[in-house]
C-alpha cells in the first residue's frame, strides 16, 4: 500500500476522538527487532520546542516500556474502523507473552523515514523519534489523580517524540 506524506495535523481531530474512545496503536521494536503494538488512550499531538511533537505515556510495567527505552524511533498508528478486535488484543495482552502482529494478522512495515515499523493495515501513521522523556515521580501530581491512577505505583514514563512525518494510505479519509 503506497503512502503519501500529509500535513502533520490533518488527522488530529480523528486521533483525539480515538484517544477518548477506542485507542491508537503505539508500535516499537527493541534491540531484538521484534515489533510490538500496544493500545494507547493517553497522549496528544501538539507543538513543543517549535516542533511537532507527539507525547505518549507508557507505564513501567509494559513490555513496550523496555522497547521504548531501547528504540530511538516509534510510530503511532491510527486504526481503521474495523480494527476494534486488534485494539482490544493489543490493549490487554503483552508482547512478552504473544506475538501480537501474528495473532492479529497485522503487517509490520519499516517506517518511511525512521527505523521503527508501522502497521500497514492502519490507514494513517505518525513517525516519531524520542527527543525528551521524563519519568513521573510520586508527589508531583495532584494528589487526587495520583491516588486514583497510581494505586500500585506503576508510574508512566512520558515520551516526547518529534514528528518526522505523518503518512496516509490511499482513501485514508474514508477509512479512519
Ligand atoms: C483503550 C486502552 C488504552 C490504553 N492506554 C494506555 C496508555 O496510554 N499507556 C499505557 O501504558 N497503557 C495503556 N493501556 C494498556 C496497555 O495497552 C496494555 O497493558 C497492553 O497489554 C500492554 O502491552 P505490552 O505489554 O505489549 O506493552 C491501554 C489499554 C486500552 C485497552
PDB file of N, CA and C in Angstrom, residues 51-154:
ATOM      1  N   UNK A  51       8.551  22.509  17.335  1.00  0.00           N
ATOM      2  CA  UNK A  51       8.487  21.286  16.509  1.00  0.00           C
ATOM      3  C   UNK A  51       7.143  20.604  16.746  1.00  0.00           C
ATOM      4  N   UNK A  52       6.669  19.847  15.758  1.00  0.00           N
ATOM      5  CA  UNK A  52       5.518  18.994  16.031  1.00  0.00           C
ATOM      6  C   UNK A  52       5.954  17.815  16.890  1.00  0.00           C
ATOM      7  N   UNK A  53       5.198  17.562  17.952  1.00  0.00           N
ATOM      8  CA  UNK A  53       5.599  16.538  18.925  1.00  0.00           C
ATOM      9  C   UNK A  53       4.379  15.699  19.301  1.00  0.00           C
ATOM     10  N   UNK A  54       4.579  14.380  19.416  1.00  0.00           N
ATOM     11  CA  UNK A  54       3.543  13.515  19.985  1.00  0.00           C
ATOM     12  C   UNK A  54       4.043  13.052  21.349  1.00  0.00           C
ATOM     13  N   UNK A  55       3.188  13.203  22.364  1.00  0.00           N
ATOM     14  CA  UNK A  55       3.539  12.769  23.716  1.00  0.00           C
ATOM     15  C   UNK A  55       2.752  11.501  24.037  1.00  0.00           C
ATOM     16  N   UNK A  56       3.461  10.466  24.443  1.00  0.00           N
ATOM     17  CA  UNK A  56       2.809   9.211  24.817  1.00  0.00           C
ATOM     18  C   UNK A  56       3.270   8.803  26.211  1.00  0.00           C
ATOM     19  N   UNK A  57       2.355   8.176  26.959  1.00  0.00           N
ATOM     20  CA  UNK A  57       2.613   7.828  28.363  1.00  0.00           C
ATOM     21  C   UNK A  57       2.625   6.303  28.492  1.00  0.00           C
ATOM     22  N   UNK A  58       3.750   5.754  28.918  1.00  0.00           N
ATOM     23  CA  UNK A  58       3.892   4.290  28.968  1.00  0.00           C
ATOM     24  C   UNK A  58       4.235   3.867  30.397  1.00  0.00           C
ATOM     25  N   UNK A  59       3.382   3.039  30.969  1.00  0.00           N
ATOM     26  CA  UNK A  59       3.663   2.580  32.339  1.00  0.00           C
ATOM     27  C   UNK A  59       4.884   1.661  32.351  1.00  0.00           C
ATOM     28  N   UNK A  60       5.604   1.717  33.466  1.00  0.00           N
ATOM     29  CA  UNK A  60       6.845   0.932  33.575  1.00  0.00           C
ATOM     30  C   UNK A  60       6.606  -0.561  33.417  1.00  0.00           C
ATOM     31  N   UNK A  61       5.408  -1.012  33.757  1.00  0.00           N
ATOM     32  CA  UNK A  61       5.132  -2.457  33.724  1.00  0.00           C
ATOM     33  C   UNK A  61       4.974  -2.991  32.297  1.00  0.00           C
ATOM     34  N   UNK A  62       4.804  -2.126  31.318  1.00  0.00           N
ATOM     35  CA  UNK A  62       4.534  -2.591  29.945  1.00  0.00           C
ATOM     36  C   UNK A  62       5.793  -3.162  29.293  1.00  0.00           C
ATOM     37  N   UNK A  63       5.566  -4.170  28.448  1.00  0.00           N
ATOM     38  CA  UNK A  63       6.660  -4.652  27.595  1.00  0.00           C
ATOM     39  C   UNK A  63       7.141  -3.485  26.719  1.00  0.00           C
ATOM     40  N   UNK A  64       6.196  -2.686  26.273  1.00  0.00           N
ATOM     41  CA  UNK A  64       6.526  -1.535  25.420  1.00  0.00           C
ATOM     42  C   UNK A  64       7.522  -0.585  26.086  1.00  0.00           C
ATOM     43  N   UNK A  65       7.473  -0.517  27.416  1.00  0.00           N
ATOM     44  CA  UNK A  65       8.406   0.375  28.116  1.00  0.00           C
ATOM     45  C   UNK A  65       9.861  -0.018  27.804  1.00  0.00           C
ATOM     46  N   UNK A  66      10.130  -1.320  27.876  1.00  0.00           N
ATOM     47  CA  UNK A  66      11.505  -1.753  27.571  1.00  0.00           C
ATOM     48  C   UNK A  66      11.865  -1.414  26.117  1.00  0.00           C
ATOM     49  N   UNK A  67      10.903  -1.649  25.231  1.00  0.00           N
ATOM     50  CA  UNK A  67      11.182  -1.379  23.812  1.00  0.00           C
ATOM     51  C   UNK A  67      11.444   0.114  23.589  1.00  0.00           C
ATOM     52  N   UNK A  68      10.652   0.953  24.244  1.00  0.00           N
ATOM     53  CA  UNK A  68      10.816   2.410  24.085  1.00  0.00           C
ATOM     54  C   UNK A  68      12.164   2.872  24.643  1.00  0.00           C
ATOM     55  N   UNK A  69      12.630   2.177  25.685  1.00  0.00           N
ATOM     56  CA  UNK A  69      13.935   2.521  26.253  1.00  0.00           C
ATOM     57  C   UNK A  69      15.059   2.123  25.300  1.00  0.00           C
ATOM     58  N   UNK A  70      14.812   1.095  24.493  1.00  0.00           N
ATOM     59  CA  UNK A  70      15.862   0.616  23.580  1.00  0.00           C
ATOM     60  C   UNK A  70      15.828   1.309  22.216  1.00  0.00           C
ATOM     61  N   UNK A  71      14.639   1.750  21.811  1.00  0.00           N
ATOM     62  CA  UNK A  71      14.489   2.265  20.438  1.00  0.00           C
ATOM     63  C   UNK A  71      14.628   3.783  20.392  1.00  0.00           C
ATOM     64  N   UNK A  72      15.142   4.269  19.287  1.00  0.00           N
ATOM     65  CA  UNK A  72      15.214   5.724  19.085  1.00  0.00           C
ATOM     66  C   UNK A  72      13.916   6.224  18.455  1.00  0.00           C
ATOM     67  N   UNK A  73      13.277   5.360  17.676  1.00  0.00           N
ATOM     68  CA  UNK A  73      12.069   5.793  16.960  1.00  0.00           C
ATOM     69  C   UNK A  73      10.905   4.849  17.243  1.00  0.00           C
ATOM     70  N   UNK A  74       9.705   5.324  16.992  1.00  0.00           N
ATOM     71  CA  UNK A  74       8.477   4.555  17.202  1.00  0.00           C
ATOM     72  C   UNK A  74       7.396   5.189  16.339  1.00  0.00           C
ATOM     73  N   UNK A  75       6.278   4.494  16.219  1.00  0.00           N
ATOM     74  CA  UNK A  75       5.194   5.059  15.412  1.00  0.00           C
ATOM     75  C   UNK A  75       3.877   5.014  16.182  1.00  0.00           C
ATOM     76  N   UNK A  76       3.033   5.957  15.849  1.00  0.00           N
ATOM     77  CA  UNK A  76       1.648   5.969  16.315  1.00  0.00           C
ATOM     78  C   UNK A  76       0.814   5.611  15.092  1.00  0.00           C
ATOM     79  N   UNK A  77       0.001   4.569  15.216  1.00  0.00           N
ATOM     80  CA  UNK A  77      -0.773   4.088  14.074  1.00  0.00           C
ATOM     81  C   UNK A  77      -2.258   4.273  14.359  1.00  0.00           C
ATOM     82  N   UNK A  78      -2.926   4.905  13.405  1.00  0.00           N
ATOM     83  CA  UNK A  78      -4.347   5.235  13.560  1.00  0.00           C
ATOM     84  C   UNK A  78      -5.162   4.100  12.939  1.00  0.00           C
ATOM     85  N   UNK A  79      -5.967   3.419  13.759  1.00  0.00           N
ATOM     86  CA  UNK A  79      -6.699   2.257  13.233  1.00  0.00           C
ATOM     87  C   UNK A  79      -7.818   2.652  12.287  1.00  0.00           C
ATOM     88  N   UNK A  80      -8.215   1.720  11.453  1.00  0.00           N
ATOM     89  CA  UNK A  80      -9.427   1.925  10.660  1.00  0.00           C
ATOM     90  C   UNK A  80     -10.608   1.429  11.490  1.00  0.00           C
ATOM     91  N   UNK A  81     -11.791   1.672  10.971  1.00  0.00           N
ATOM     92  CA  UNK A  81     -12.999   1.388  11.772  1.00  0.00           C
ATOM     93  C   UNK A  81     -13.142  -0.095  12.119  1.00  0.00           C
ATOM     94  N   UNK A  82     -12.572  -0.974  11.301  1.00  0.00           N
ATOM     95  CA  UNK A  82     -12.755  -2.409  11.561  1.00  0.00           C
ATOM     96  C   UNK A  82     -11.700  -3.039  12.448  1.00  0.00           C
ATOM     97  N   UNK A  83     -10.936  -2.246  13.169  1.00  0.00           N
ATOM     98  CA  UNK A  83      -9.807  -2.825  13.909  1.00  0.00           C
ATOM     99  C   UNK A  83     -10.038  -2.912  15.418  1.00  0.00           C
ATOM    100  N   UNK A  84     -11.292  -2.937  15.825  1.00  0.00           N
ATOM    101  CA  UNK A  84     -11.602  -2.960  17.267  1.00  0.00           C
ATOM    102  C   UNK A  84     -11.001  -4.189  17.962  1.00  0.00           C
ATOM    103  N   UNK A  85     -11.021  -5.333  17.294  1.00  0.00           N
ATOM    104  CA  UNK A  85     -10.506  -6.557  17.931  1.00  0.00           C
ATOM    105  C   UNK A  85      -8.999  -6.444  18.179  1.00  0.00           C
ATOM    106  N   UNK A  86      -8.300  -5.855  17.225  1.00  0.00           N
ATOM    107  CA  UNK A  86      -6.846  -5.690  17.391  1.00  0.00           C
ATOM    108  C   UNK A  86      -6.538  -4.685  18.509  1.00  0.00           C
ATOM    109  N   UNK A  87      -7.349  -3.621  18.597  1.00  0.00           N
ATOM    110  CA  UNK A  87      -7.149  -2.645  19.685  1.00  0.00           C
ATOM    111  C   UNK A  87      -7.366  -3.313  21.035  1.00  0.00           C
ATOM    112  N   UNK A  88      -8.369  -4.153  21.100  1.00  0.00           N
ATOM    113  CA  UNK A  88      -8.684  -4.867  22.345  1.00  0.00           C
ATOM    114  C   UNK A  88      -7.527  -5.819  22.701  1.00  0.00           C
ATOM    115  N   UNK A  89      -7.063  -6.582  21.729  1.00  0.00           N
ATOM    116  CA  UNK A  89      -5.992  -7.556  21.984  1.00  0.00           C
ATOM    117  C   UNK A  89      -4.705  -6.830  22.395  1.00  0.00           C
ATOM    118  N   UNK A  90      -4.354  -5.813  21.631  1.00  0.00           N
ATOM    119  CA  UNK A  90      -3.086  -5.103  21.903  1.00  0.00           C
ATOM    120  C   UNK A  90      -3.164  -4.262  23.176  1.00  0.00           C
ATOM    121  N   UNK A  91      -4.393  -4.055  23.674  1.00  0.00           N
ATOM    122  CA  UNK A  91      -4.570  -3.290  24.908  1.00  0.00           C
ATOM    123  C   UNK A  91      -4.768  -4.164  26.135  1.00  0.00           C
ATOM    124  N   UNK A  92      -4.770  -5.475  25.937  1.00  0.00           N
ATOM    125  CA  UNK A  92      -4.969  -6.367  27.088  1.00  0.00           C
ATOM    126  C   UNK A  92      -3.919  -7.481  27.164  1.00  0.00           C
ATOM    127  N   UNK A  93      -3.218  -7.736  26.070  1.00  0.00           N
ATOM    128  CA  UNK A  93      -2.202  -8.797  26.050  1.00  0.00           C
ATOM    129  C   UNK A  93      -0.819  -8.157  25.922  1.00  0.00           C
ATOM    130  N   UNK A  94       0.158  -8.825  26.503  1.00  0.00           N
ATOM    131  CA  UNK A  94       1.510  -8.273  26.459  1.00  0.00           C
ATOM    132  C   UNK A  94       2.365  -8.938  25.388  1.00  0.00           C
ATOM    133  N   UNK A  95       3.210  -8.139  24.796  1.00  0.00           N
ATOM    134  CA  UNK A  95       4.188  -8.642  23.834  1.00  0.00           C
ATOM    135  C   UNK A  95       5.184  -9.608  24.465  1.00  0.00           C
ATOM    136  N   UNK A  96       5.215  -9.650  25.790  1.00  0.00           N
ATOM    137  CA  UNK A  96       6.063 -10.656  26.469  1.00  0.00           C
ATOM    138  C   UNK A  96       5.512 -12.060  26.236  1.00  0.00           C
ATOM    139  N   UNK A  97       4.178 -12.140  26.092  1.00  0.00           N
ATOM    140  CA  UNK A  97       3.506 -13.441  26.012  1.00  0.00           C
ATOM    141  C   UNK A  97       3.024 -13.783  24.609  1.00  0.00           C
ATOM    142  N   UNK A  98       2.830 -12.785  23.771  1.00  0.00           N
ATOM    143  CA  UNK A  98       2.250 -13.011  22.442  1.00  0.00           C
ATOM    144  C   UNK A  98       3.019 -12.220  21.387  1.00  0.00           C
ATOM    145  N   UNK A  99       3.095 -12.800  20.190  1.00  0.00           N
ATOM    146  CA  UNK A  99       3.474 -12.022  19.016  1.00  0.00           C
ATOM    147  C   UNK A  99       2.168 -11.410  18.499  1.00  0.00           C
ATOM    148  N   UNK A 100       1.924 -10.153  18.870  1.00  0.00           N
ATOM    149  CA  UNK A 100       0.607  -9.563  18.595  1.00  0.00           C
ATOM    150  C   UNK A 100       0.396  -9.355  17.105  1.00  0.00           C
ATOM    151  N   UNK A 101       1.475  -9.118  16.371  1.00  0.00           N
ATOM    152  CA  UNK A 101       1.325  -8.960  14.920  1.00  0.00           C
ATOM    153  C   UNK A 101       0.820 -10.270  14.310  1.00  0.00           C
ATOM    154  N   UNK A 102       1.408 -11.361  14.751  1.00  0.00           N
ATOM    155  CA  UNK A 102       0.999 -12.652  14.188  1.00  0.00           C
ATOM    156  C   UNK A 102      -0.422 -13.002  14.617  1.00  0.00           C
ATOM    157  N   UNK A 103      -0.695 -12.848  15.904  1.00  0.00           N
ATOM    158  CA  UNK A 103      -2.024 -13.232  16.432  1.00  0.00           C
ATOM    159  C   UNK A 103      -3.146 -12.435  15.758  1.00  0.00           C
ATOM    160  N   UNK A 104      -2.895 -11.159  15.488  1.00  0.00           N
ATOM    161  CA  UNK A 104      -3.940 -10.288  14.932  1.00  0.00           C
ATOM    162  C   UNK A 104      -3.806 -10.128  13.419  1.00  0.00           C
ATOM    163  N   UNK A 105      -2.901 -10.888  12.824  1.00  0.00           N
ATOM    164  CA  UNK A 105      -2.669 -10.831  11.375  1.00  0.00           C
ATOM    165  C   UNK A 105      -2.396  -9.393  10.914  1.00  0.00           C
ATOM    166  N   UNK A 106      -1.511  -8.736  11.649  1.00  0.00           N
ATOM    167  CA  UNK A 106      -1.092  -7.380  11.283  1.00  0.00           C
ATOM    168  C   UNK A 106       0.243  -7.471  10.545  1.00  0.00           C
ATOM    169  N   UNK A 107       0.475  -6.506   9.667  1.00  0.00           N
ATOM    170  CA  UNK A 107       1.708  -6.495   8.886  1.00  0.00           C
ATOM    171  C   UNK A 107       2.599  -5.358   9.371  1.00  0.00           C
ATOM    172  N   UNK A 108       3.831  -5.699   9.748  1.00  0.00           N
ATOM    173  CA  UNK A 108       4.788  -4.672  10.173  1.00  0.00           C
ATOM    174  C   UNK A 108       5.603  -4.225   8.972  1.00  0.00           C
ATOM    175  N   UNK A 109       5.561  -2.916   8.695  1.00  0.00           N
ATOM    176  CA  UNK A 109       6.365  -2.376   7.592  1.00  0.00           C
ATOM    177  C   UNK A 109       7.339  -1.358   8.151  1.00  0.00           C
ATOM    178  N   UNK A 110       8.534  -1.347   7.630  1.00  0.00           N
ATOM    179  CA  UNK A 110       9.522  -0.377   8.120  1.00  0.00           C
ATOM    180  C   UNK A 110       9.059   1.040   7.792  1.00  0.00           C
ATOM    181  N   UNK A 111       9.261   1.961   8.723  1.00  0.00           N
ATOM    182  CA  UNK A 111       8.863   3.352   8.516  1.00  0.00           C
ATOM    183  C   UNK A 111       9.491   3.951   7.261  1.00  0.00           C
ATOM    184  N   UNK A 112       8.866   5.028   6.782  1.00  0.00           N
ATOM    185  CA  UNK A 112       9.376   5.688   5.579  1.00  0.00           C
ATOM    186  C   UNK A 112      10.694   6.405   5.900  1.00  0.00           C
ATOM    187  N   UNK A 113      10.704   7.112   7.047  1.00  0.00           N
ATOM    188  CA  UNK A 113      11.893   7.901   7.384  1.00  0.00           C
ATOM    189  C   UNK A 113      12.543   7.515   8.700  1.00  0.00           C
ATOM    190  N   UNK A 114      12.028   6.485   9.356  1.00  0.00           N
ATOM    191  CA  UNK A 114      12.613   6.030  10.628  1.00  0.00           C
ATOM    192  C   UNK A 114      12.746   4.503  10.588  1.00  0.00           C
ATOM    193  N   UNK A 115      13.517   3.966  11.524  1.00  0.00           N
ATOM    194  CA  UNK A 115      13.690   2.511  11.578  1.00  0.00           C
ATOM    195  C   UNK A 115      12.445   1.803  12.094  1.00  0.00           C
ATOM    196  N   UNK A 116      11.697   2.472  12.974  1.00  0.00           N
ATOM    197  CA  UNK A 116      10.556   1.807  13.625  1.00  0.00           C
ATOM    198  C   UNK A 116       9.522   1.368  12.593  1.00  0.00           C
ATOM    199  N   UNK A 117       8.884   0.232  12.837  1.00  0.00           N
ATOM    200  CA  UNK A 117       7.837  -0.225  11.926  1.00  0.00           C
ATOM    201  C   UNK A 117       6.488   0.433  12.217  1.00  0.00           C
ATOM    202  N   UNK A 118       5.617   0.343  11.234  1.00  0.00           N
ATOM    203  CA  UNK A 118       4.225   0.747  11.439  1.00  0.00           C
ATOM    204  C   UNK A 118       3.325  -0.403  11.000  1.00  0.00           C
ATOM    205  N   UNK A 119       2.035  -0.287  11.315  1.00  0.00           N
ATOM    206  CA  UNK A 119       1.061  -1.330  10.970  1.00  0.00           C
ATOM    207  C   UNK A 119       0.452  -0.983   9.617  1.00  0.00           C
ATOM    208  N   UNK A 120       0.716  -1.815   8.645  1.00  0.00           N
ATOM    209  CA  UNK A 120       0.248  -1.496   7.294  1.00  0.00           C
ATOM    210  C   UNK A 120      -1.275  -1.384   7.203  1.00  0.00           C
ATOM    211  N   UNK A 121      -1.977  -2.149   8.020  1.00  0.00           N
ATOM    212  CA  UNK A 121      -3.441  -2.132   7.990  1.00  0.00           C
ATOM    213  C   UNK A 121      -4.018  -0.824   8.552  1.00  0.00           C
ATOM    214  N   UNK A 122      -3.205  -0.011   9.208  1.00  0.00           N
ATOM    215  CA  UNK A 122      -3.674   1.287   9.724  1.00  0.00           C
ATOM    216  C   UNK A 122      -3.543   2.333   8.622  1.00  0.00           C
ATOM    217  N   UNK A 123      -4.617   3.057   8.303  1.00  0.00           N
ATOM    218  CA  UNK A 123      -4.579   3.973   7.166  1.00  0.00           C
ATOM    219  C   UNK A 123      -3.671   5.195   7.344  1.00  0.00           C
ATOM    220  N   UNK A 124      -3.399   5.540   8.601  1.00  0.00           N
ATOM    221  CA  UNK A 124      -2.539   6.708   8.874  1.00  0.00           C
ATOM    222  C   UNK A 124      -1.514   6.302   9.930  1.00  0.00           C
ATOM    223  N   UNK A 125      -0.273   6.733   9.740  1.00  0.00           N
ATOM    224  CA  UNK A 125       0.699   6.525  10.815  1.00  0.00           C
ATOM    225  C   UNK A 125       1.604   7.732  10.958  1.00  0.00           C
ATOM    226  N   UNK A 126       2.123   7.888  12.172  1.00  0.00           N
ATOM    227  CA  UNK A 126       2.975   9.026  12.533  1.00  0.00           C
ATOM    228  C   UNK A 126       4.336   8.478  12.931  1.00  0.00           C
ATOM    229  N   UNK A 127       5.388   9.000  12.356  1.00  0.00           N
ATOM    230  CA  UNK A 127       6.732   8.527  12.680  1.00  0.00           C
ATOM    231  C   UNK A 127       7.402   9.514  13.633  1.00  0.00           C
ATOM    232  N   UNK A 128       7.917   9.007  14.732  1.00  0.00           N
ATOM    233  CA  UNK A 128       8.485   9.859  15.781  1.00  0.00           C
ATOM    234  C   UNK A 128       9.867   9.383  16.201  1.00  0.00           C
ATOM    235  N   UNK A 129      10.693  10.329  16.636  1.00  0.00           N
ATOM    236  CA  UNK A 129      11.935   9.961  17.322  1.00  0.00           C
ATOM    237  C   UNK A 129      11.918  10.634  18.693  1.00  0.00           C
ATOM    238  N   UNK A 130      12.315   9.894  19.703  1.00  0.00           N
ATOM    239  CA  UNK A 130      12.282  10.449  21.058  1.00  0.00           C
ATOM    240  C   UNK A 130      13.287  11.590  21.183  1.00  0.00           C
ATOM    241  N   UNK A 131      12.785  12.760  21.597  1.00  0.00           N
ATOM    242  CA  UNK A 131      13.683  13.896  21.822  1.00  0.00           C
ATOM    243  C   UNK A 131      13.755  14.261  23.305  1.00  0.00           C
ATOM    244  N   UNK A 132      12.814  13.733  24.078  1.00  0.00           N
ATOM    245  CA  UNK A 132      12.796  14.018  25.523  1.00  0.00           C
ATOM    246  C   UNK A 132      11.959  12.955  26.195  1.00  0.00           C
ATOM    247  N   UNK A 133      12.343  12.595  27.409  1.00  0.00           N
ATOM    248  CA  UNK A 133      11.475  11.713  28.198  1.00  0.00           C
ATOM    249  C   UNK A 133      11.568  12.164  29.646  1.00  0.00           C
ATOM    250  N   UNK A 134      10.498  11.948  30.358  1.00  0.00           N
ATOM    251  CA  UNK A 134      10.512  12.325  31.769  1.00  0.00           C
ATOM    252  C   UNK A 134       9.681  11.319  32.554  1.00  0.00           C
ATOM    253  N   UNK A 135      10.253  10.883  33.650  1.00  0.00           N
ATOM    254  CA  UNK A 135       9.616   9.872  34.474  1.00  0.00           C
ATOM    255  C   UNK A 135       8.729  10.568  35.495  1.00  0.00           C
ATOM    256  N   UNK A 136       7.503  10.084  35.635  1.00  0.00           N
ATOM    257  CA  UNK A 136       6.635  10.660  36.649  1.00  0.00           C
ATOM    258  C   UNK A 136       7.151  10.242  38.018  1.00  0.00           C
ATOM    259  N   UNK A 137       7.197  11.208  38.917  1.00  0.00           N
ATOM    260  CA  UNK A 137       7.697  10.885  40.258  1.00  0.00           C
ATOM    261  C   UNK A 137       6.570  11.078  41.271  1.00  0.00           C
ATOM    262  N   UNK A 138       6.520  10.215  42.299  1.00  0.00           N
ATOM    263  CA  UNK A 138       5.485  10.364  43.316  1.00  0.00           C
ATOM    264  C   UNK A 138       5.557  11.759  43.929  1.00  0.00           C
ATOM    265  N   UNK A 139       4.373  12.321  44.232  1.00  0.00           N
ATOM    266  CA  UNK A 139       4.328  13.598  44.946  1.00  0.00           C
ATOM    267  C   UNK A 139       4.289  14.817  44.047  1.00  0.00           C
ATOM    268  N   UNK A 140       4.376  14.624  42.742  1.00  0.00           N
ATOM    269  CA  UNK A 140       4.376  15.789  41.855  1.00  0.00           C
ATOM    270  C   UNK A 140       3.040  16.011  41.166  1.00  0.00           C
ATOM    271  N   UNK A 141       2.224  14.965  41.165  1.00  0.00           N
ATOM    272  CA  UNK A 141       0.920  15.049  40.505  1.00  0.00           C
ATOM    273  C   UNK A 141      -0.128  15.420  41.554  1.00  0.00           C
ATOM    274  N   UNK A 142      -1.142  16.115  41.117  1.00  0.00           N
ATOM    275  CA  UNK A 142      -2.240  16.484  42.027  1.00  0.00           C
ATOM    276  C   UNK A 142      -2.676  15.214  42.793  1.00  0.00           C
ATOM    277  N   UNK A 143      -2.793  15.332  44.110  1.00  0.00           N
ATOM    278  CA  UNK A 143      -2.919  14.144  44.978  1.00  0.00           C
ATOM    279  C   UNK A 143      -4.104  13.252  44.607  1.00  0.00           C
ATOM    280  N   UNK A 144      -5.224  13.859  44.234  1.00  0.00           N
ATOM    281  CA  UNK A 144      -6.414  13.070  43.896  1.00  0.00           C
ATOM    282  C   UNK A 144      -6.161  12.187  42.683  1.00  0.00           C
ATOM    283  N   UNK A 145      -5.534  12.748  41.669  1.00  0.00           N
ATOM    284  CA  UNK A 145      -5.247  11.972  40.444  1.00  0.00           C
ATOM    285  C   UNK A 145      -4.221  10.884  40.766  1.00  0.00           C
ATOM    286  N   UNK A 146      -3.205  11.262  41.519  1.00  0.00           N
ATOM    287  CA  UNK A 146      -2.167  10.259  41.845  1.00  0.00           C
ATOM    288  C   UNK A 146      -2.766   9.091  42.619  1.00  0.00           C
ATOM    289  N   UNK A 147      -3.637   9.406  43.575  1.00  0.00           N
ATOM    290  CA  UNK A 147      -4.256   8.361  44.386  1.00  0.00           C
ATOM    291  C   UNK A 147      -5.114   7.431  43.539  1.00  0.00           C
ATOM    292  N   UNK A 148      -5.805   8.024  42.567  1.00  0.00           N
ATOM    293  CA  UNK A 148      -6.728   7.229  41.767  1.00  0.00           C
ATOM    294  C   UNK A 148      -6.003   6.422  40.692  1.00  0.00           C
ATOM    295  N   UNK A 149      -5.047   7.042  40.042  1.00  0.00           N
ATOM    296  CA  UNK A 149      -4.435   6.439  38.851  1.00  0.00           C
ATOM    297  C   UNK A 149      -3.202   5.582  39.146  1.00  0.00           C
ATOM    298  N   UNK A 150      -2.613   5.765  40.321  1.00  0.00           N
ATOM    299  CA  UNK A 150      -1.328   5.094  40.576  1.00  0.00           C
ATOM    300  C   UNK A 150      -1.343   4.332  41.902  1.00  0.00           C
ATOM    301  N   UNK A 151      -2.458   3.615  42.120  1.00  0.00           N
ATOM    302  CA  UNK A 151      -2.596   2.866  43.392  1.00  0.00           C
ATOM    303  C   UNK A 151      -1.462   1.872  43.565  1.00  0.00           C
ATOM    304  N   UNK A 152      -1.011   1.274  42.426  1.00  0.00           N
ATOM    305  CA  UNK A 152       0.051   0.262  42.533  1.00  0.00           C
ATOM    306  C   UNK A 152       1.432   0.870  42.278  1.00  0.00           C
ATOM    307  N   UNK A 153       1.503   2.172  42.196  1.00  0.00           N
ATOM    308  CA  UNK A 153       2.776   2.902  41.980  1.00  0.00           C
ATOM    309  C   UNK A 153       3.410   2.563  40.626  1.00  0.00           C
ATOM    310  N   UNK A 154       2.569   2.139  39.696  1.00  0.00           N
ATOM    311  CA  UNK A 154       3.069   1.807  38.347  1.00  0.00           C
ATOM    312  C   UNK A 154       3.007   3.091  37.505  1.00  0.00           C
TER     313      UNK A 154
END
